[in-house]
PDB file of C-alpha atoms in Angstrom:
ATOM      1  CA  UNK A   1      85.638  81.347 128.909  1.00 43.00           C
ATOM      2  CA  UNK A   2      84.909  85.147 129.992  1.00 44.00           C
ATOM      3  CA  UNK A   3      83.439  87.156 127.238  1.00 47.00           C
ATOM      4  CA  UNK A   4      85.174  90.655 126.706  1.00 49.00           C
ATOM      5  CA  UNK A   5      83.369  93.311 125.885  1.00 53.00           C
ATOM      6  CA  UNK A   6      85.251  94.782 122.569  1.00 57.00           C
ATOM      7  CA  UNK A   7      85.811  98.258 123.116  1.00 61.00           C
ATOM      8  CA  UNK A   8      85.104 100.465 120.340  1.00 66.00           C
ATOM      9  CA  UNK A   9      88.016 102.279 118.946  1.00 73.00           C
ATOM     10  CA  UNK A  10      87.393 105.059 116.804  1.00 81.00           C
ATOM     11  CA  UNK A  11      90.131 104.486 113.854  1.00 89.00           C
ATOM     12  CA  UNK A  12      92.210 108.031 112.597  1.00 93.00           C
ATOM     13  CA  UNK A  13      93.135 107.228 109.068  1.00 96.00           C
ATOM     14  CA  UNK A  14      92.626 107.794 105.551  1.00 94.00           C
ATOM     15  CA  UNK A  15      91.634 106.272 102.254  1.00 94.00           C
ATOM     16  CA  UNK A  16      94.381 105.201  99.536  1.00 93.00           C
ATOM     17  CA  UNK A  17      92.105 104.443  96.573  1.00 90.00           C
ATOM     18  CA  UNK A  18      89.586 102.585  98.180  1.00 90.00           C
ATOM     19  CA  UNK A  19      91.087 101.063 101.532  1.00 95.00           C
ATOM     20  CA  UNK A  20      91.567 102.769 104.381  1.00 97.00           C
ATOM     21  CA  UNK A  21      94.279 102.387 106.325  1.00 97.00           C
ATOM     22  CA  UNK A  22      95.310 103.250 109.623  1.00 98.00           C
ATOM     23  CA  UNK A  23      97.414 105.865 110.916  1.00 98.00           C
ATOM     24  CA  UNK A  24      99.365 104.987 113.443  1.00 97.00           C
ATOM     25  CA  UNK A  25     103.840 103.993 114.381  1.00 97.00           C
ATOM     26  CA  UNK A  26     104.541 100.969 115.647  1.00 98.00           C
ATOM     27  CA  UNK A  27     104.412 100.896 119.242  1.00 98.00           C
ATOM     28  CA  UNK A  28     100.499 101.685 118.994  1.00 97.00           C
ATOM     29  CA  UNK A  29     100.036  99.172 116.175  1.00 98.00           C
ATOM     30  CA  UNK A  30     102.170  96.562 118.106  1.00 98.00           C
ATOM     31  CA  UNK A  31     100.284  97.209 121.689  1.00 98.00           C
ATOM     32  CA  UNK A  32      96.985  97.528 119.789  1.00 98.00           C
ATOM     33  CA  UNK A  33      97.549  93.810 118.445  1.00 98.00           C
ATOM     34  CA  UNK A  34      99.012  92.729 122.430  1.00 98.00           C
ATOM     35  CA  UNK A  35      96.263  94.122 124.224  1.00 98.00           C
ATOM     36  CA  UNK A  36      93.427  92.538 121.806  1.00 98.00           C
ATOM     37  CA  UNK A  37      95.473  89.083 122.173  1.00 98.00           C
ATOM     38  CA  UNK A  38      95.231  89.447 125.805  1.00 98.00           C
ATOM     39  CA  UNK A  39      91.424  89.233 126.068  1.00 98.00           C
ATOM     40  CA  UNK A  40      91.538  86.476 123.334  1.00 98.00           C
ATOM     41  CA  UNK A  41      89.316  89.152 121.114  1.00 98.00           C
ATOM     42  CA  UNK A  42      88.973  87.729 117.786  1.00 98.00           C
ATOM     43  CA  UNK A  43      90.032  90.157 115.365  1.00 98.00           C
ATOM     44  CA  UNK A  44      92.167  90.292 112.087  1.00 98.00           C
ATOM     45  CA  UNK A  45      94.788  92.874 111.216  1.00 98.00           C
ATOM     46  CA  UNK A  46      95.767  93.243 107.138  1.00 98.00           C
ATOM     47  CA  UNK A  47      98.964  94.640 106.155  1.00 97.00           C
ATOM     48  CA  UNK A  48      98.373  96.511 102.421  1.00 96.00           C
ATOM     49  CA  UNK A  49     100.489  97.292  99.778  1.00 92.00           C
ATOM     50  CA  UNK A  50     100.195  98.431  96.039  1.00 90.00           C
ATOM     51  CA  UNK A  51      98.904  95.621  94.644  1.00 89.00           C
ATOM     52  CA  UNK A  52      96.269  94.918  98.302  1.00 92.00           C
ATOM     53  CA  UNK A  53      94.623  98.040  97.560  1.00 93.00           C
ATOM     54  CA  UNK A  54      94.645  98.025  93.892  1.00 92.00           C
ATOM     55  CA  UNK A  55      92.624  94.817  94.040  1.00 92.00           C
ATOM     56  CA  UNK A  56      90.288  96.144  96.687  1.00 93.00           C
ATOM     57  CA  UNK A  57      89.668  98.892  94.016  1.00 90.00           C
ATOM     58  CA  UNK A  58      88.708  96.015  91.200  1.00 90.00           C
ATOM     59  CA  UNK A  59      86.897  93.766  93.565  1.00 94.00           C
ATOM     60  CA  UNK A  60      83.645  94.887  96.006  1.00 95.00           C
ATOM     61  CA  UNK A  61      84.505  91.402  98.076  1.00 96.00           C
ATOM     62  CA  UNK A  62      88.223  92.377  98.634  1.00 96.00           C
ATOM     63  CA  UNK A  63      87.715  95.677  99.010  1.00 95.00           C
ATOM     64  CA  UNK A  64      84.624  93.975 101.802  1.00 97.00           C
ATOM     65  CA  UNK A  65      87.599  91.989 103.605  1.00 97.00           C
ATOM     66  CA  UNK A  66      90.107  94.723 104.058  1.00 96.00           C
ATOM     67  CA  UNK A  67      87.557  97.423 105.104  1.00 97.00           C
ATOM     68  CA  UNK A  68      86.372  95.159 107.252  1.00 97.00           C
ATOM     69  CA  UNK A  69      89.683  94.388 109.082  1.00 98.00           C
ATOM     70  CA  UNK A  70      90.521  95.970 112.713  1.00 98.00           C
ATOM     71  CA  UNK A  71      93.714  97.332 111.618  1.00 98.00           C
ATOM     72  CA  UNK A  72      95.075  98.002 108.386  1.00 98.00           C
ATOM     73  CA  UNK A  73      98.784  98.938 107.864  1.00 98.00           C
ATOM     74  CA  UNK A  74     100.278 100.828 105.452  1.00 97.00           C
ATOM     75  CA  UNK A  75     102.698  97.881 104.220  1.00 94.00           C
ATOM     76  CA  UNK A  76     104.754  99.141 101.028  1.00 85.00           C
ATOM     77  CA  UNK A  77     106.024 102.612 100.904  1.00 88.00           C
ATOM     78  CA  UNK A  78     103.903 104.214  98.042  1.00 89.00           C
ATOM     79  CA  UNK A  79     100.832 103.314 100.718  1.00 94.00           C
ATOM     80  CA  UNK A  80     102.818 105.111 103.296  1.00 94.00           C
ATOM     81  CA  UNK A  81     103.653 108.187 100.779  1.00 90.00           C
ATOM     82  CA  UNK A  82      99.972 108.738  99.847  1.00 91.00           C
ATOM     83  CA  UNK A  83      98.969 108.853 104.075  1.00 95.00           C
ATOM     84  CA  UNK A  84     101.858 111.084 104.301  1.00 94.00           C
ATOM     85  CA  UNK A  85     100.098 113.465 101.530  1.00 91.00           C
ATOM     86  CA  UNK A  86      96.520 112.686 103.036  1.00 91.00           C
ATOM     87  CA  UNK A  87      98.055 114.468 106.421  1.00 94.00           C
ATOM     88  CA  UNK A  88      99.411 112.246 108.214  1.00 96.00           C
ATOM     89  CA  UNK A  89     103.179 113.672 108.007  1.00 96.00           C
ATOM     90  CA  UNK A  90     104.813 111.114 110.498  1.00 95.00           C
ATOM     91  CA  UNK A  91     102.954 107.981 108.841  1.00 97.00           C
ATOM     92  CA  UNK A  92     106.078 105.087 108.580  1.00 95.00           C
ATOM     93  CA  UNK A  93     105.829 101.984 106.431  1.00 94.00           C
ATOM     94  CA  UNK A  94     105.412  99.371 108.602  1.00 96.00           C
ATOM     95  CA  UNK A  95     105.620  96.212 107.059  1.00 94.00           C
ATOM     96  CA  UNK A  96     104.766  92.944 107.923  1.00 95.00           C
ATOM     97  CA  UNK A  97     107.463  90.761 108.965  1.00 95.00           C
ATOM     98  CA  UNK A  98     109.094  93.742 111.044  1.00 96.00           C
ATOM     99  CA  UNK A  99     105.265  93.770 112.548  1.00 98.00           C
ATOM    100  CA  UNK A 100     106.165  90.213 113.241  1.00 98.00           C
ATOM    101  CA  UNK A 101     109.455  90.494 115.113  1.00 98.00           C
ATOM    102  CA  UNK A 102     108.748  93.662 116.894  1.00 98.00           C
ATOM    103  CA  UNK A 103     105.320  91.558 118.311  1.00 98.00           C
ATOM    104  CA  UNK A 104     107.222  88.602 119.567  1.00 98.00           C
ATOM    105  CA  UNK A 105     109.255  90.717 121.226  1.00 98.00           C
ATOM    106  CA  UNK A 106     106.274  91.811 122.981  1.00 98.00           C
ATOM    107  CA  UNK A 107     104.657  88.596 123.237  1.00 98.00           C
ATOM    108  CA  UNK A 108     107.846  87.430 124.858  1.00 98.00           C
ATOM    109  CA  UNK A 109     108.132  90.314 127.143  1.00 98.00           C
ATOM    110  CA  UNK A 110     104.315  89.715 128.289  1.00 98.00           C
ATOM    111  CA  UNK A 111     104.055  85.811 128.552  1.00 98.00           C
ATOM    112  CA  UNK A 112     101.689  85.301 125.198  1.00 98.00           C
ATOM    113  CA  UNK A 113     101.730  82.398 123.130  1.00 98.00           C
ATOM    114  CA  UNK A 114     101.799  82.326 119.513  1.00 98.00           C
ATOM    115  CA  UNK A 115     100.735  80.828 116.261  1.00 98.00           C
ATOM    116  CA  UNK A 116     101.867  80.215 112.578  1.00 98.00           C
ATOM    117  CA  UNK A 117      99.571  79.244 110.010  1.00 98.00           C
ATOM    118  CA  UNK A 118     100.704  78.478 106.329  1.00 97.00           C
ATOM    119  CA  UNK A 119     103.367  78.187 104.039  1.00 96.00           C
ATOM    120  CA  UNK A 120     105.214  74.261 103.741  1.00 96.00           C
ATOM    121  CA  UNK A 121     106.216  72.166 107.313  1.00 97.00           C
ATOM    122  CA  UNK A 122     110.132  72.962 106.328  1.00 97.00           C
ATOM    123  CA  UNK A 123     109.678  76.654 106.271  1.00 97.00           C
ATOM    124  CA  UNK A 124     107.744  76.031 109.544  1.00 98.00           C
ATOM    125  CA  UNK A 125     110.150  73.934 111.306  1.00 98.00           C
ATOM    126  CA  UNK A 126     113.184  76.394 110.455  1.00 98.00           C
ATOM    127  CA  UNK A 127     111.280  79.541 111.862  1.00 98.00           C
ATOM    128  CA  UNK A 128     110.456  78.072 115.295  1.00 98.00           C
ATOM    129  CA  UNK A 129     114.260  77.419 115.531  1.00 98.00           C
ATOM    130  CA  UNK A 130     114.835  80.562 114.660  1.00 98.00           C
ATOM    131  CA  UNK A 131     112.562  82.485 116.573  1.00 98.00           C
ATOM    132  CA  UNK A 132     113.352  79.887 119.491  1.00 98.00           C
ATOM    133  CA  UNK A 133     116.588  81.313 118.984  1.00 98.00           C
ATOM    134  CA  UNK A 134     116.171  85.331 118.849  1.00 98.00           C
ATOM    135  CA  UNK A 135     113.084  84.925 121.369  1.00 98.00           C
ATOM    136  CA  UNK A 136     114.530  82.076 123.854  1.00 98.00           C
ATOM    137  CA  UNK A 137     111.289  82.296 125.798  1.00 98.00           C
ATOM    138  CA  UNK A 138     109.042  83.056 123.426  1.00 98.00           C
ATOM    139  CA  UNK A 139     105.681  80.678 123.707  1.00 98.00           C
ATOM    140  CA  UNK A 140     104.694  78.986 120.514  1.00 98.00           C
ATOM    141  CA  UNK A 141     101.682  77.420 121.053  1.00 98.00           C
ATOM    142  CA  UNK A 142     101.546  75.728 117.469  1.00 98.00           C
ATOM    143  CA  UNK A 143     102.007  75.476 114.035  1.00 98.00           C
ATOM    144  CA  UNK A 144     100.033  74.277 111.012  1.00 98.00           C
ATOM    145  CA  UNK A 145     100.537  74.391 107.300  1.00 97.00           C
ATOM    146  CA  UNK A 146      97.310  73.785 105.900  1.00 96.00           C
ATOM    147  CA  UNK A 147      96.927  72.318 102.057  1.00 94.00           C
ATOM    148  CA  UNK A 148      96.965  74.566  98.983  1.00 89.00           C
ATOM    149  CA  UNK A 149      94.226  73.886  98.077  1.00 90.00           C
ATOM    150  CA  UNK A 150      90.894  74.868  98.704  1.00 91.00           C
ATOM    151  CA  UNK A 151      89.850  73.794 102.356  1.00 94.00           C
ATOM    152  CA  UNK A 152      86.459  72.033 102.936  1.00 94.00           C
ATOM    153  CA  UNK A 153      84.191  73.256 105.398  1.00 94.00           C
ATOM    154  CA  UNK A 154      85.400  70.338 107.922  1.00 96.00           C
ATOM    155  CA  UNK A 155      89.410  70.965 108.108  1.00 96.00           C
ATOM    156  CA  UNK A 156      88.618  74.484 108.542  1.00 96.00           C
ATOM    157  CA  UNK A 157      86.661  73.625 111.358  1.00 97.00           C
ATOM    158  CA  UNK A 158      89.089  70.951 113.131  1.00 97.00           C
ATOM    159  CA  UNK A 159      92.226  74.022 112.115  1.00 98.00           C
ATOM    160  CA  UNK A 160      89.983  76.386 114.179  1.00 98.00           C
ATOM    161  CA  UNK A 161      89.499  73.731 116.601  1.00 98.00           C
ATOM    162  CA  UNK A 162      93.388  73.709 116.998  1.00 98.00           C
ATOM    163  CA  UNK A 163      94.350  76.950 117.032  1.00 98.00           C
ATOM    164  CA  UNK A 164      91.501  77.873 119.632  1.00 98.00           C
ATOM    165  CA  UNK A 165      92.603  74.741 121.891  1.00 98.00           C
ATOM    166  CA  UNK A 166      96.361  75.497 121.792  1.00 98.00           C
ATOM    167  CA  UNK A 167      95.145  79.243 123.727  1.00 98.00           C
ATOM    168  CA  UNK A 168      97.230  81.102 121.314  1.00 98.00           C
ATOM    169  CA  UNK A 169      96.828  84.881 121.883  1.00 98.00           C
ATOM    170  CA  UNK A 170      97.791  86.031 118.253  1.00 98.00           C
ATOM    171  CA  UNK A 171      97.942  83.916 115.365  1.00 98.00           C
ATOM    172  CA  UNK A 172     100.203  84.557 112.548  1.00 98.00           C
ATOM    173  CA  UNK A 173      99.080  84.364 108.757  1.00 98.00           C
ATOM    174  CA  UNK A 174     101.374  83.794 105.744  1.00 97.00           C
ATOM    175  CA  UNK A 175      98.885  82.194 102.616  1.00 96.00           C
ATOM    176  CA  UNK A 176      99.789  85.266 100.691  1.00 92.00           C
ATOM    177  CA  UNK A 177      97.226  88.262  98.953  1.00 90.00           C
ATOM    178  CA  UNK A 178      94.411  87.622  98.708  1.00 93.00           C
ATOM    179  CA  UNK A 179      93.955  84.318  99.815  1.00 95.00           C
ATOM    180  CA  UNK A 180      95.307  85.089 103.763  1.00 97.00           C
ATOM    181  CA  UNK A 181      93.126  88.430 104.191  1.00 97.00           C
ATOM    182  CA  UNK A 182      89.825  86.164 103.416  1.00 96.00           C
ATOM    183  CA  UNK A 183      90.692  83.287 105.544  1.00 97.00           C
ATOM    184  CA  UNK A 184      90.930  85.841 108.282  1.00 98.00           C
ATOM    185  CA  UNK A 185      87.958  87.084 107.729  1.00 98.00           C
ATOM    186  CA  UNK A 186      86.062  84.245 107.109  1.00 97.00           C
ATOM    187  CA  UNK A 187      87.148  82.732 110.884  1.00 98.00           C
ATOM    188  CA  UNK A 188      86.934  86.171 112.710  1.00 98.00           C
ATOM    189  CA  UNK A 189      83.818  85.462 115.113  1.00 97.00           C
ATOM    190  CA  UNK A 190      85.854  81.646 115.230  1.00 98.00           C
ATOM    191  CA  UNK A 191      89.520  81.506 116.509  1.00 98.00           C
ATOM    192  CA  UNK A 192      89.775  83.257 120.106  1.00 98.00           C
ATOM    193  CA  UNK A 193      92.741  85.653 118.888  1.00 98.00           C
ATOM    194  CA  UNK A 194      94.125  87.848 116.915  1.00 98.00           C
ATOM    195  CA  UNK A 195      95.131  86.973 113.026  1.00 98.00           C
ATOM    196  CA  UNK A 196      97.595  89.192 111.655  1.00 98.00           C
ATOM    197  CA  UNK A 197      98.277  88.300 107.968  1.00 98.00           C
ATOM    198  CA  UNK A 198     102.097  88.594 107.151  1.00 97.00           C
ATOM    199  CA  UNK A 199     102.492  87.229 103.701  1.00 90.00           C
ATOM    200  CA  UNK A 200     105.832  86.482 102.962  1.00 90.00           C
ATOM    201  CA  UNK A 201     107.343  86.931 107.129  1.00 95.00           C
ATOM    202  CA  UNK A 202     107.599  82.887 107.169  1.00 97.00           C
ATOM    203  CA  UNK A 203     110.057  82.733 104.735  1.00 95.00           C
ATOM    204  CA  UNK A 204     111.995  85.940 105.582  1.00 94.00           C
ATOM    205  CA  UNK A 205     112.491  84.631 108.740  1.00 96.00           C
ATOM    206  CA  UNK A 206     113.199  81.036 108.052  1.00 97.00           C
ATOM    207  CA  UNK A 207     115.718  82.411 105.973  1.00 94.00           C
ATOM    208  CA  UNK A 208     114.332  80.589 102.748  1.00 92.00           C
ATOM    209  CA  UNK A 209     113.672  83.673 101.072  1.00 81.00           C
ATOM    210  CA  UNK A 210     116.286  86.380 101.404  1.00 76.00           C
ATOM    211  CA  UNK A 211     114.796  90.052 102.326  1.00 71.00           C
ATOM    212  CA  UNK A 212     116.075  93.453 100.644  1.00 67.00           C
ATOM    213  CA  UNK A 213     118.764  95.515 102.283  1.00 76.00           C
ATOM    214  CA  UNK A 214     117.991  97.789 104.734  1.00 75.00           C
ATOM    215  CA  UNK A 215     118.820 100.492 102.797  1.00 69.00           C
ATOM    216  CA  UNK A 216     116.199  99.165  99.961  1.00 71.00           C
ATOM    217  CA  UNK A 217     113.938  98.891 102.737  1.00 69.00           C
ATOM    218  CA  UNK A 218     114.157 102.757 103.834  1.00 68.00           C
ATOM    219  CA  UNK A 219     114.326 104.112 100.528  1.00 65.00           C
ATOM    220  CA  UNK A 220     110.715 102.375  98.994  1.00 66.00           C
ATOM    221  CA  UNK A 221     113.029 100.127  96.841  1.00 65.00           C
ATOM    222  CA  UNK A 222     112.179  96.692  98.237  1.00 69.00           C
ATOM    223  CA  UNK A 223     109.717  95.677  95.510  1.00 63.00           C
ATOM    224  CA  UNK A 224     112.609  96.191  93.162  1.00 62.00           C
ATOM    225  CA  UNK A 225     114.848  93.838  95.061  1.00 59.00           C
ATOM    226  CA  UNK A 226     112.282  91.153  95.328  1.00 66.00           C
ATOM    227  CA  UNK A 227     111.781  91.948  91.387  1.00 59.00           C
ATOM    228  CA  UNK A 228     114.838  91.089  90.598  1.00 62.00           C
ATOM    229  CA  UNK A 229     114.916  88.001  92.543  1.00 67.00           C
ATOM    230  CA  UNK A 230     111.614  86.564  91.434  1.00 65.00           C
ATOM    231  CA  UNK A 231     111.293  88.402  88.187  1.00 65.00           C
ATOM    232  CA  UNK A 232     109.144  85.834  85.858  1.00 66.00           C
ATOM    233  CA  UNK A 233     106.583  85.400  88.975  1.00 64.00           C
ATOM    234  CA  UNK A 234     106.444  89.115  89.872  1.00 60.00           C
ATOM    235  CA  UNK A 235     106.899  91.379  86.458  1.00 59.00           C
ATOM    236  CA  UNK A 236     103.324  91.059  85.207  1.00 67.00           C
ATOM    237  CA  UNK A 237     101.735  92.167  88.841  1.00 63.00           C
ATOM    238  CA  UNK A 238     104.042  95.088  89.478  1.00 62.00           C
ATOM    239  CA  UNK A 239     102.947  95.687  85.783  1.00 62.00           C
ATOM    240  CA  UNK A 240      99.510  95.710  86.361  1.00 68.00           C
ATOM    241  CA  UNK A 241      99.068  96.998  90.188  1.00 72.00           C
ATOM    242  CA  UNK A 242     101.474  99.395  89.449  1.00 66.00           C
ATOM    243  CA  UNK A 243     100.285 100.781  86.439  1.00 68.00           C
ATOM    244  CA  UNK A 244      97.031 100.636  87.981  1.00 73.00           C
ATOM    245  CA  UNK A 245      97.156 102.439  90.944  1.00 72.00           C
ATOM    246  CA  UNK A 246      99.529 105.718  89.564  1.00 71.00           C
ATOM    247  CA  UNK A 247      96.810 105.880  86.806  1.00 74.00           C
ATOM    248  CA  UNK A 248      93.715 106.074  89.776  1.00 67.00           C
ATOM    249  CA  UNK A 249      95.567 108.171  91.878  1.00 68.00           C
ATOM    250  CA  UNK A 250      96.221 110.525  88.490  1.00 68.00           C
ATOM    251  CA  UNK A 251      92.657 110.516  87.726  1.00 71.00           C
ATOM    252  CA  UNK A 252      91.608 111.521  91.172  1.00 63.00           C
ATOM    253  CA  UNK A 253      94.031 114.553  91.644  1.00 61.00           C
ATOM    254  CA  UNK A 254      92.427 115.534  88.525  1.00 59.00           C
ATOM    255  CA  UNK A 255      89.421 115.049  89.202  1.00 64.00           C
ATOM    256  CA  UNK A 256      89.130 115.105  93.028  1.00 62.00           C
ATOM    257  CA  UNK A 257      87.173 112.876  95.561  1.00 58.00           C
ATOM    258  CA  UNK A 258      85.480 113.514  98.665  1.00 49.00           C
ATOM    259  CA  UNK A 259      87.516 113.053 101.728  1.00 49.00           C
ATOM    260  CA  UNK A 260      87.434 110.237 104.142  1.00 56.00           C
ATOM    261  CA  UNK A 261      89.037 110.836 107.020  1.00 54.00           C
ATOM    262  CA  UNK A 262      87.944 108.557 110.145  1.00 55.00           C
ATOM    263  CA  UNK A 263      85.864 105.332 110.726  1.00 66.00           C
ATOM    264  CA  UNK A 264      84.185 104.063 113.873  1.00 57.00           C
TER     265      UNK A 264
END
């Protein structure tokens, strides 16, 4: 296969605590991701939230992955607040399994195949009939939900193997924070596409896990909706991320920090 020469983007942006994240809307993020795919450039994409770039602030080998991603998205609305207040006025949320659907569209419109890798083979099997459904000629060139535990050095090899042999263009993450953004990492250089890590987009989609209203959505409230809905598994991270990142953001309007504005 034709090596592509990766041409060098120079990212506009800012950092929210200790990530920074793109700015950018949707049809640049979304074109961004379809012209990468195109040339098979392998490449990873993170979507962040509160509790994404709180860890990256407790841990130098998070923070490592998601600074070292292509694109990262401001995915949770206090993220897209504090780009807002960085200067970047127009800065939307945009949020992973809208990234998703508005891709697929895209990937439909332009003839690319796609893949899905994680969550359980029912979640799986339900979102390629649904996406077969909303995207009738939508190319999915495969699907694999890998164990839950800790992968040895071989399967990740043969997954790799498959993912790279079905010619996807843009491969589709959903292990969940952390665990997705260092897979990604760990296999950019490996699989011939672009990862995009999504999270929680399976099962939205699938319909096995039901998404906030609209209106939650556009107000910044969807973390309360999921809170109520999964409130034993959730309550002590929104505790702790949350608490966490008001109480760095307080110290550095007090304080201050140097700005950082763009990265190569």
């Amino acid at each position: 296969m034709k090596q592509h020469a990766k041409k060098k983007i120079i990212r506009s942006g800012a950092y929210v605590l200790d990530t920074f994240i793109d700015a950018t809307s949707w049809d640049d993020a979304v074109s961004r991701i379809a012209d990468w795919g195109a040339e098979h450039q392998s490449r990873y994409v993170t979507l962040c939230n509160v509790h994404s770039v709180v860890t990256g602030s407790q841990s130098a080998e998070f923070a490592t992955v998601i600074n070292g991603a292509d694109m990262a998205l401001p995915d949770g609305a206090p993220v897209a607040w504090m780009m807002r207040k960085e200067g970047f006025a127009e800065q939307q949320r945009l949020s992973g399994p809208d990234l998703m659907l508005r891709y697929l569209a895209e990937a439909e419109r332009r003839g690319q195949s796609v893949f899905f890798y994680g969550s359980v083979d029912d979640t799986l099997a339900k979102l390629r009939g649904r996406m077969m459904a909303k995207f009738p000629k939508l190319k999915i060139a495969g699907m694999i939900s890998p164990p839950f535990r800790k992968l040895t050095e071989q399967e990740d090899a043969d997954y790799a193997q498959k993912i790279n042999a079905s010619g996807a263009h843009v491969v589709f993450v959903g292990l969940g924070c952390p665990k997705q953004e260092a897979w990604m990492a760990a296999q950019r250089g490996t699989i011939k596409a672009v990862m995009v890590g999504v999270g929680a987009a399976f099962d939205y989609h699938a319909g096995t896990l039901r998404r906030a209203p609209v209106w939650m959505q556009q107000r910044g409230l969807e973390w309360l909706y999921r809170f109520v809905c999964e409130p034993r598994r959730l309550a002590r991270r929104y505790l702790e991320t949350n608490s966490v990142f008001l109480a760095k953001l307080l110290v550095r309007a007090v304080f201050g920090r140097d700005p950082k504005q763009q990265k190569g």
